[in-house]
Amino acid sequence: MATPQEAIETALTPTSPSTSPQSLPLHHRVAIVTGSSRGIGRQIALHLTQLGARLVINYSSDNSAPADSLAAEINAAAAAAASLPRAIVVRADISDPTQVKVLFDSAERDFNSPVHILVNSAGTLDSKYPTIADTSIESFDRVFAVNATGAFLCSREAANRLKRGGGGRIILFSSSQVAALRPGFGAYTAAKAAVEAMTKILAKELKGTGITVNCVAPGPIATELFFGGRTEEQVKKIIDESPLGRLGETKDVAPLVGFLASDAGEWVNGQIIRINGGYV
């Protein structure tokens, strides 16, 4: 039997040509990753696939190309290894309960399996970074619809449909802004604070199911969402505030999610994990 340290190392180690698929920590498990056509979600999808998971790649925009490209990349690698298709693409707006249900229905139908893992990485913010006094009701509602309502709807569906008895994982996304409390992020931070509260409560409500619930809260990560609306000077200021002197990268976040999704992460439950290089 592997020691705890060996289990952690296995959970964080991607597959290689010499790795048996059956030895991968997420072998044959089904994972839904919302917002996975780009940014942090895309890197998470790739990492979970390397750990053996079968992926539902979710997007909500009119442009399916990034999601289709990612699925093709994953499935090409699976074909080379003589395994079944490992990724499907499902368009769904996570702020719509009907579409969230379709997301889970598609996963169960296409993989002929219950869903094991939900990673809710979809998110949005107002790139004008308005103060609370200047935040329009339309902006507030849009930010809450995706970040808070979306997390609630995905969590509710997962709580009722994830595999019981071991291996069930709900991994939500917040932000280190909840700890930083910076001006210009009023609606966004409030929505993410709601996600953190739901994480802790849901972990307790799922007692006895074997399903864990955790929340990953990144700091500044070099993605399209981060750079939107920011000047070069503003980006430099944020980098200067980091003890490590750089922005985070998507590859800094994905291994943490992989660990939480694996059996090695089972004893981590009901936690908010801030991953920001010391930014907060």
mmCIF file of C-alpha atoms in Angstrom:
data_model
loop_
_atom_site.group_PDB
_atom_site.id
_atom_site.type_symbol
_atom_site.label_atom_id
_atom_site.label_comp_id
_atom_site.label_asym_id
_atom_site.label_seq_id
_atom_site.Cartn_x
_atom_site.Cartn_y
_atom_site.Cartn_z
ATOM 1 C CA MET A 1 0.000 0.000 0.000
ATOM 2 C CA ALA A 2 1.343 3.435 -0.956
ATOM 3 C CA THR A 3 2.396 5.839 1.771
ATOM 4 C CA PRO A 4 0.546 9.192 1.974
ATOM 5 C CA GLN A 5 3.555 10.941 0.414
ATOM 6 C CA GLU A 6 3.658 8.449 -2.473
ATOM 7 C CA ALA A 7 -0.070 8.943 -3.036
ATOM 8 C CA ILE A 8 0.365 12.717 -3.223
ATOM 9 C CA GLU A 9 3.254 12.399 -5.665
ATOM 10 C CA THR A 10 1.181 10.058 -7.845
ATOM 11 C CA ALA A 11 -1.746 12.493 -7.830
ATOM 12 C CA LEU A 12 0.465 15.317 -9.033
ATOM 13 C CA THR A 13 2.360 13.356 -11.691
ATOM 14 C CA PRO A 14 1.046 13.470 -15.276
ATOM 15 C CA THR A 15 0.967 10.356 -17.410
ATOM 16 C CA SER A 16 3.946 9.315 -19.506
ATOM 17 C CA PRO A 17 4.240 6.705 -22.266
ATOM 18 C CA SER A 18 5.411 4.158 -19.710
ATOM 19 C CA THR A 19 2.534 4.808 -17.304
ATOM 20 C CA SER A 20 -0.205 2.186 -17.236
ATOM 21 C CA PRO A 21 -3.632 3.845 -17.610
ATOM 22 C CA GLN A 22 -4.960 1.747 -14.730
ATOM 23 C CA SER A 23 -2.321 3.219 -12.417
ATOM 24 C CA LEU A 24 -3.416 6.815 -12.998
ATOM 25 C CA PRO A 25 -5.135 8.409 -9.988
ATOM 26 C CA LEU A 26 -8.268 9.452 -11.926
ATOM 27 C CA HIS A 27 -8.428 6.459 -14.272
ATOM 28 C CA HIS A 28 -11.868 6.204 -15.914
ATOM 29 C CA ARG A 29 -13.454 8.850 -13.659
ATOM 30 C CA VAL A 30 -15.737 11.394 -15.301
ATOM 31 C CA ALA A 31 -15.057 15.068 -14.665
ATOM 32 C CA ILE A 32 -17.045 18.131 -15.677
ATOM 33 C CA VAL A 33 -14.936 21.288 -15.886
ATOM 34 C CA THR A 34 -17.023 24.395 -16.493
ATOM 35 C CA GLY A 35 -15.478 27.284 -18.372
ATOM 36 C CA SER A 36 -12.810 24.927 -19.688
ATOM 37 C CA SER A 37 -12.399 26.194 -23.238
ATOM 38 C CA ARG A 38 -9.764 28.716 -22.125
ATOM 39 C CA GLY A 39 -7.779 30.108 -19.199
ATOM 40 C CA ILE A 40 -7.503 28.243 -15.911
ATOM 41 C CA GLY A 41 -10.297 25.848 -16.853
ATOM 42 C CA ARG A 42 -8.491 24.741 -20.002
ATOM 43 C CA GLN A 43 -5.305 23.923 -18.087
ATOM 44 C CA ILE A 44 -7.315 22.033 -15.482
ATOM 45 C CA ALA A 45 -9.024 19.972 -18.181
ATOM 46 C CA LEU A 46 -5.665 19.037 -19.699
ATOM 47 C CA HIS A 47 -4.207 18.132 -16.310
ATOM 48 C CA LEU A 48 -7.154 15.961 -15.245
ATOM 49 C CA THR A 49 -6.940 14.137 -18.560
ATOM 50 C CA GLN A 50 -3.263 13.446 -17.914
ATOM 51 C CA LEU A 51 -4.327 11.946 -14.589
ATOM 52 C CA GLY A 52 -6.702 9.572 -16.391
ATOM 53 C CA ALA A 53 -10.053 11.371 -16.216
ATOM 54 C CA ARG A 54 -12.659 11.492 -18.955
ATOM 55 C CA LEU A 55 -13.597 15.122 -19.546
ATOM 56 C CA VAL A 56 -16.670 17.184 -20.244
ATOM 57 C CA ILE A 57 -15.375 20.443 -21.700
ATOM 58 C CA ASN A 58 -17.902 23.209 -21.114
ATOM 59 C CA TYR A 59 -18.221 26.620 -22.729
ATOM 60 C CA SER A 60 -21.050 29.155 -23.030
ATOM 61 C CA SER A 61 -20.102 31.609 -25.788
ATOM 62 C CA ASP A 62 -21.154 31.515 -29.452
ATOM 63 C CA ASN A 63 -17.631 30.460 -30.413
ATOM 64 C CA SER A 64 -17.131 26.715 -30.028
ATOM 65 C CA ALA A 65 -13.686 26.668 -31.660
ATOM 66 C CA PRO A 66 -11.532 26.793 -28.476
ATOM 67 C CA ALA A 67 -13.545 23.996 -26.836
ATOM 68 C CA ASP A 68 -13.575 21.866 -29.990
ATOM 69 C CA SER A 69 -9.831 22.356 -30.411
ATOM 70 C CA LEU A 70 -9.144 21.265 -26.841
ATOM 71 C CA ALA A 71 -11.318 18.151 -27.196
ATOM 72 C CA ALA A 72 -9.579 17.266 -30.460
ATOM 73 C CA GLU A 73 -6.178 17.614 -28.784
ATOM 74 C CA ILE A 74 -7.204 15.352 -25.893
ATOM 75 C CA ASN A 75 -8.863 12.759 -28.120
ATOM 76 C CA ALA A 76 -5.921 12.669 -30.545
ATOM 77 C CA ALA A 77 -3.645 11.755 -27.652
ATOM 78 C CA ALA A 78 -6.141 9.093 -26.516
ATOM 79 C CA ALA A 79 -6.291 7.621 -30.020
ATOM 80 C CA ALA A 80 -2.515 7.409 -30.126
ATOM 81 C CA ALA A 81 -2.647 5.426 -26.902
ATOM 82 C CA ALA A 82 -5.379 3.169 -28.348
ATOM 83 C CA SER A 83 -7.945 4.306 -25.782
ATOM 84 C CA LEU A 84 -11.513 5.491 -26.176
ATOM 85 C CA PRO A 85 -12.341 9.170 -26.736
ATOM 86 C CA ARG A 86 -11.583 10.998 -23.518
ATOM 87 C CA ALA A 87 -13.324 14.356 -24.008
ATOM 88 C CA ILE A 88 -16.691 15.673 -25.159
ATOM 89 C CA VAL A 89 -17.819 19.267 -25.614
ATOM 90 C CA VAL A 90 -21.047 20.610 -24.118
ATOM 91 C CA ARG A 91 -22.253 24.170 -24.507
ATOM 92 C CA ALA A 92 -24.127 25.299 -21.399
ATOM 93 C CA ASP A 93 -24.741 28.540 -19.549
ATOM 94 C CA ILE A 94 -24.182 27.621 -15.909
ATOM 95 C CA SER A 95 -26.503 30.399 -14.728
ATOM 96 C CA ASP A 96 -29.427 28.497 -16.316
ATOM 97 C CA PRO A 97 -30.682 25.497 -14.294
ATOM 98 C CA THR A 98 -32.003 23.686 -17.364
ATOM 99 C CA GLN A 99 -28.661 23.947 -19.138
ATOM 100 C CA VAL A 100 -26.778 22.782 -16.041
ATOM 101 C CA LYS A 101 -28.989 19.686 -15.987
ATOM 102 C CA VAL A 102 -28.200 19.080 -19.671
ATOM 103 C CA LEU A 103 -24.492 19.346 -18.841
ATOM 104 C CA PHE A 104 -24.758 16.467 -16.358
ATOM 105 C CA ASP A 105 -27.154 14.483 -18.570
ATOM 106 C CA SER A 106 -24.657 14.672 -21.446
ATOM 107 C CA ALA A 107 -21.796 13.470 -19.254
ATOM 108 C CA GLU A 108 -23.747 10.481 -17.956
ATOM 109 C CA ARG A 109 -25.066 9.539 -21.393
ATOM 110 C CA ASP A 110 -21.863 9.895 -23.411
ATOM 111 C CA PHE A 111 -19.606 8.180 -20.883
ATOM 112 C CA ASN A 112 -22.241 5.719 -19.593
ATOM 113 C CA SER A 113 -21.172 6.559 -16.060
ATOM 114 C CA PRO A 114 -22.094 8.741 -13.121
ATOM 115 C CA VAL A 115 -20.094 11.942 -12.832
ATOM 116 C CA HIS A 116 -17.301 11.732 -10.253
ATOM 117 C CA ILE A 117 -15.829 15.236 -10.284
ATOM 118 C CA LEU A 118 -17.210 18.742 -10.768
ATOM 119 C CA VAL A 119 -14.741 21.597 -11.196
ATOM 120 C CA ASN A 120 -16.648 24.863 -11.488
ATOM 121 C CA SER A 121 -14.024 27.214 -12.905
ATOM 122 C CA ALA A 122 -16.335 29.366 -15.045
ATOM 123 C CA GLY A 123 -16.355 32.985 -13.952
ATOM 124 C CA THR A 124 -16.687 36.583 -15.065
ATOM 125 C CA LEU A 125 -16.078 40.115 -13.841
ATOM 126 C CA ASP A 126 -16.690 43.687 -14.962
ATOM 127 C CA SER A 127 -13.501 44.717 -16.778
ATOM 128 C CA LYS A 128 -14.274 48.388 -16.048
ATOM 129 C CA TYR A 129 -13.583 47.630 -12.360
ATOM 130 C CA PRO A 130 -16.262 50.054 -11.117
ATOM 131 C CA THR A 131 -16.567 51.161 -7.508
ATOM 132 C CA ILE A 132 -19.690 49.926 -5.746
ATOM 133 C CA ALA A 133 -21.164 53.427 -6.123
ATOM 134 C CA ASP A 134 -20.701 53.208 -9.901
ATOM 135 C CA THR A 135 -21.742 49.568 -10.407
ATOM 136 C CA SER A 136 -24.858 49.245 -12.557
ATOM 137 C CA ILE A 137 -27.565 46.784 -11.603
ATOM 138 C CA GLU A 138 -26.998 45.045 -14.965
ATOM 139 C CA SER A 139 -23.322 44.537 -14.181
ATOM 140 C CA PHE A 140 -24.073 43.362 -10.639
ATOM 141 C CA ASP A 141 -26.686 40.865 -11.846
ATOM 142 C CA ARG A 142 -24.411 39.476 -14.570
ATOM 143 C CA VAL A 143 -21.486 38.995 -12.181
ATOM 144 C CA PHE A 144 -23.696 37.275 -9.602
ATOM 145 C CA ALA A 145 -25.488 35.157 -12.216
ATOM 146 C CA VAL A 146 -22.287 33.457 -13.352
ATOM 147 C CA ASN A 147 -20.145 33.494 -10.224
ATOM 148 C CA ALA A 148 -22.691 32.882 -7.447
ATOM 149 C CA THR A 149 -25.843 31.491 -9.069
ATOM 150 C CA GLY A 150 -23.759 29.382 -11.441
ATOM 151 C CA ALA A 151 -21.776 27.909 -8.551
ATOM 152 C CA PHE A 152 -25.011 27.202 -6.683
ATOM 153 C CA LEU A 153 -26.709 25.484 -9.644
ATOM 154 C CA CYS A 154 -23.678 23.349 -10.481
ATOM 155 C CA SER A 155 -23.163 22.443 -6.822
ATOM 156 C CA ARG A 156 -26.833 21.550 -6.377
ATOM 157 C CA GLU A 157 -26.789 19.275 -9.425
ATOM 158 C CA ALA A 158 -23.524 17.696 -8.321
ATOM 159 C CA ALA A 159 -24.773 17.152 -4.757
ATOM 160 C CA ASN A 160 -27.665 15.113 -6.152
ATOM 161 C CA ARG A 161 -25.828 13.262 -8.917
ATOM 162 C CA LEU A 162 -22.144 12.687 -8.136
ATOM 163 C CA LYS A 163 -21.007 9.161 -7.377
ATOM 164 C CA ARG A 164 -21.445 8.242 -3.718
ATOM 165 C CA GLY A 165 -19.160 6.123 -1.591
ATOM 166 C CA GLY A 166 -15.779 7.535 -2.597
ATOM 167 C CA GLY A 167 -14.203 9.561 -5.372
ATOM 168 C CA GLY A 168 -16.929 12.211 -5.484
ATOM 169 C CA ARG A 169 -15.387 15.685 -5.647
ATOM 170 C CA ILE A 170 -16.895 19.164 -5.889
ATOM 171 C CA ILE A 171 -14.233 21.813 -6.496
ATOM 172 C CA LEU A 172 -15.498 25.374 -6.700
ATOM 173 C CA PHE A 173 -13.588 28.528 -7.562
ATOM 174 C CA SER A 174 -13.422 31.734 -5.573
ATOM 175 C CA SER A 175 -10.746 34.426 -5.647
ATOM 176 C CA SER A 176 -8.063 35.772 -3.362
ATOM 177 C CA GLN A 177 -9.906 39.083 -3.752
ATOM 178 C CA VAL A 178 -12.157 37.822 -0.955
ATOM 179 C CA ALA A 179 -9.132 38.173 1.330
ATOM 180 C CA ALA A 180 -7.595 41.215 -0.396
ATOM 181 C CA LEU A 181 -10.842 43.281 -0.520
ATOM 182 C CA ARG A 182 -9.501 45.641 -3.190
ATOM 183 C CA PRO A 183 -11.580 48.573 -4.535
ATOM 184 C CA GLY A 184 -13.136 47.986 -7.938
ATOM 185 C CA PHE A 185 -14.142 44.389 -7.201
ATOM 186 C CA GLY A 186 -17.259 44.928 -5.076
ATOM 187 C CA ALA A 187 -19.759 42.760 -6.950
ATOM 188 C CA TYR A 188 -17.156 40.172 -7.959
ATOM 189 C CA THR A 189 -15.788 39.777 -4.432
ATOM 190 C CA ALA A 190 -19.270 39.594 -2.919
ATOM 191 C CA ALA A 191 -20.231 36.857 -5.380
ATOM 192 C CA LYS A 192 -17.076 34.877 -4.641
ATOM 193 C CA ALA A 193 -17.616 35.289 -0.879
ATOM 194 C CA ALA A 194 -20.997 33.615 -1.392
ATOM 195 C CA VAL A 195 -19.230 30.702 -3.100
ATOM 196 C CA GLU A 196 -16.890 30.310 -0.117
ATOM 197 C CA ALA A 197 -19.835 30.209 2.290
ATOM 198 C CA MET A 198 -21.625 27.596 0.170
ATOM 199 C CA THR A 199 -18.459 25.479 0.065
ATOM 200 C CA LYS A 200 -18.261 25.159 3.836
ATOM 201 C CA ILE A 201 -21.977 24.490 4.294
ATOM 202 C CA LEU A 202 -22.253 21.960 1.458
ATOM 203 C CA ALA A 203 -19.291 19.976 2.773
ATOM 204 C CA LYS A 204 -21.211 19.470 6.019
ATOM 205 C CA GLU A 205 -24.520 18.751 4.289
ATOM 206 C CA LEU A 206 -22.918 15.945 2.251
ATOM 207 C CA LYS A 207 -21.843 14.057 5.361
ATOM 208 C CA GLY A 208 -22.004 10.328 4.762
ATOM 209 C CA THR A 209 -21.807 10.485 0.954
ATOM 210 C CA GLY A 210 -18.029 10.352 0.595
ATOM 211 C CA ILE A 211 -18.197 13.521 -1.529
ATOM 212 C CA THR A 212 -15.778 16.285 -0.598
ATOM 213 C CA VAL A 213 -16.319 19.985 -1.301
ATOM 214 C CA ASN A 214 -13.479 22.476 -1.536
ATOM 215 C CA CYS A 215 -12.858 25.899 -2.995
ATOM 216 C CA VAL A 216 -9.740 27.078 -4.842
ATOM 217 C CA ALA A 217 -9.133 30.833 -4.634
ATOM 218 C CA PRO A 218 -6.401 32.000 -7.038
ATOM 219 C CA GLY A 219 -4.698 35.363 -6.975
ATOM 220 C CA PRO A 220 -3.734 37.209 -10.170
ATOM 221 C CA ILE A 221 -3.295 34.664 -12.980
ATOM 222 C CA ALA A 222 -2.082 35.567 -16.472
ATOM 223 C CA THR A 223 -5.267 34.860 -18.443
ATOM 224 C CA GLU A 224 -7.434 36.737 -20.908
ATOM 225 C CA LEU A 225 -9.853 37.522 -18.062
ATOM 226 C CA PHE A 226 -7.069 39.059 -15.962
ATOM 227 C CA PHE A 227 -5.609 41.268 -18.694
ATOM 228 C CA GLY A 228 -8.995 42.565 -19.845
ATOM 229 C CA GLY A 229 -9.371 46.287 -19.050
ATOM 230 C CA ARG A 230 -5.953 46.631 -17.381
ATOM 231 C CA THR A 231 -3.129 48.895 -18.522
ATOM 232 C CA GLU A 232 0.500 47.806 -18.697
ATOM 233 C CA GLU A 233 1.207 50.002 -15.685
ATOM 234 C CA GLN A 234 -1.549 48.357 -13.639
ATOM 235 C CA VAL A 235 -0.249 44.895 -14.494
ATOM 236 C CA LYS A 236 3.275 45.898 -13.474
ATOM 237 C CA LYS A 237 1.989 47.205 -10.140
ATOM 238 C CA ILE A 238 0.268 43.894 -9.416
ATOM 239 C CA ILE A 239 3.448 41.983 -10.285
ATOM 240 C CA ASP A 240 5.438 44.238 -7.940
ATOM 241 C CA GLU A 241 3.033 43.340 -5.107
ATOM 242 C CA SER A 242 3.842 39.642 -5.454
ATOM 243 C CA PRO A 243 6.615 38.252 -3.221
ATOM 244 C CA LEU A 244 7.610 35.982 -6.117
ATOM 245 C CA GLY A 245 7.786 38.882 -8.562
ATOM 246 C CA ARG A 246 5.493 37.469 -11.243
ATOM 247 C CA LEU A 247 1.903 36.758 -12.158
ATOM 248 C CA GLY A 248 0.552 33.317 -11.487
ATOM 249 C CA GLU A 249 0.160 30.954 -14.426
ATOM 250 C CA THR A 250 -2.598 28.475 -15.134
ATOM 251 C CA LYS A 251 -0.092 25.644 -14.634
ATOM 252 C CA ASP A 252 0.347 26.851 -11.023
ATOM 253 C CA VAL A 253 -3.319 26.135 -10.285
ATOM 254 C CA ALA A 254 -4.091 22.914 -12.157
ATOM 255 C CA PRO A 255 -1.956 20.535 -10.017
ATOM 256 C CA LEU A 256 -3.763 21.681 -6.860
ATOM 257 C CA VAL A 257 -7.091 20.854 -8.485
ATOM 258 C CA GLY A 258 -5.703 17.486 -9.585
ATOM 259 C CA PHE A 259 -4.695 16.704 -6.004
ATOM 260 C CA LEU A 260 -8.096 17.691 -4.597
ATOM 261 C CA ALA A 261 -9.817 15.562 -7.260
ATOM 262 C CA SER A 262 -7.776 12.467 -6.406
ATOM 263 C CA ASP A 263 -8.062 9.966 -3.563
ATOM 264 C CA ALA A 264 -4.953 11.546 -2.053
ATOM 265 C CA GLY A 265 -6.982 14.717 -1.397
ATOM 266 C CA GLU A 266 -9.846 12.989 0.405
ATOM 267 C CA TRP A 267 -8.991 14.376 3.849
ATOM 268 C CA VAL A 268 -9.171 17.948 2.557
ATOM 269 C CA ASN A 269 -12.830 18.909 2.876
ATOM 270 C CA GLY A 270 -14.745 22.147 3.389
ATOM 271 C CA GLN A 271 -11.626 24.252 2.821
ATOM 272 C CA ILE A 272 -10.872 27.515 1.017
ATOM 273 C CA ILE A 273 -7.389 27.239 -0.463
ATOM 274 C CA ARG A 274 -5.778 30.521 -1.508
ATOM 275 C CA ILE A 275 -3.214 29.928 -4.218
ATOM 276 C CA ASN A 276 -1.552 33.259 -4.988
ATOM 277 C CA GLY A 277 2.213 33.115 -4.417
ATOM 278 C CA GLY A 278 1.868 35.255 -1.296
ATOM 279 C CA TYR A 279 -0.080 38.053 -3.035
ATOM 280 C CA VAL A 280 -2.493 37.918 -0.090
#
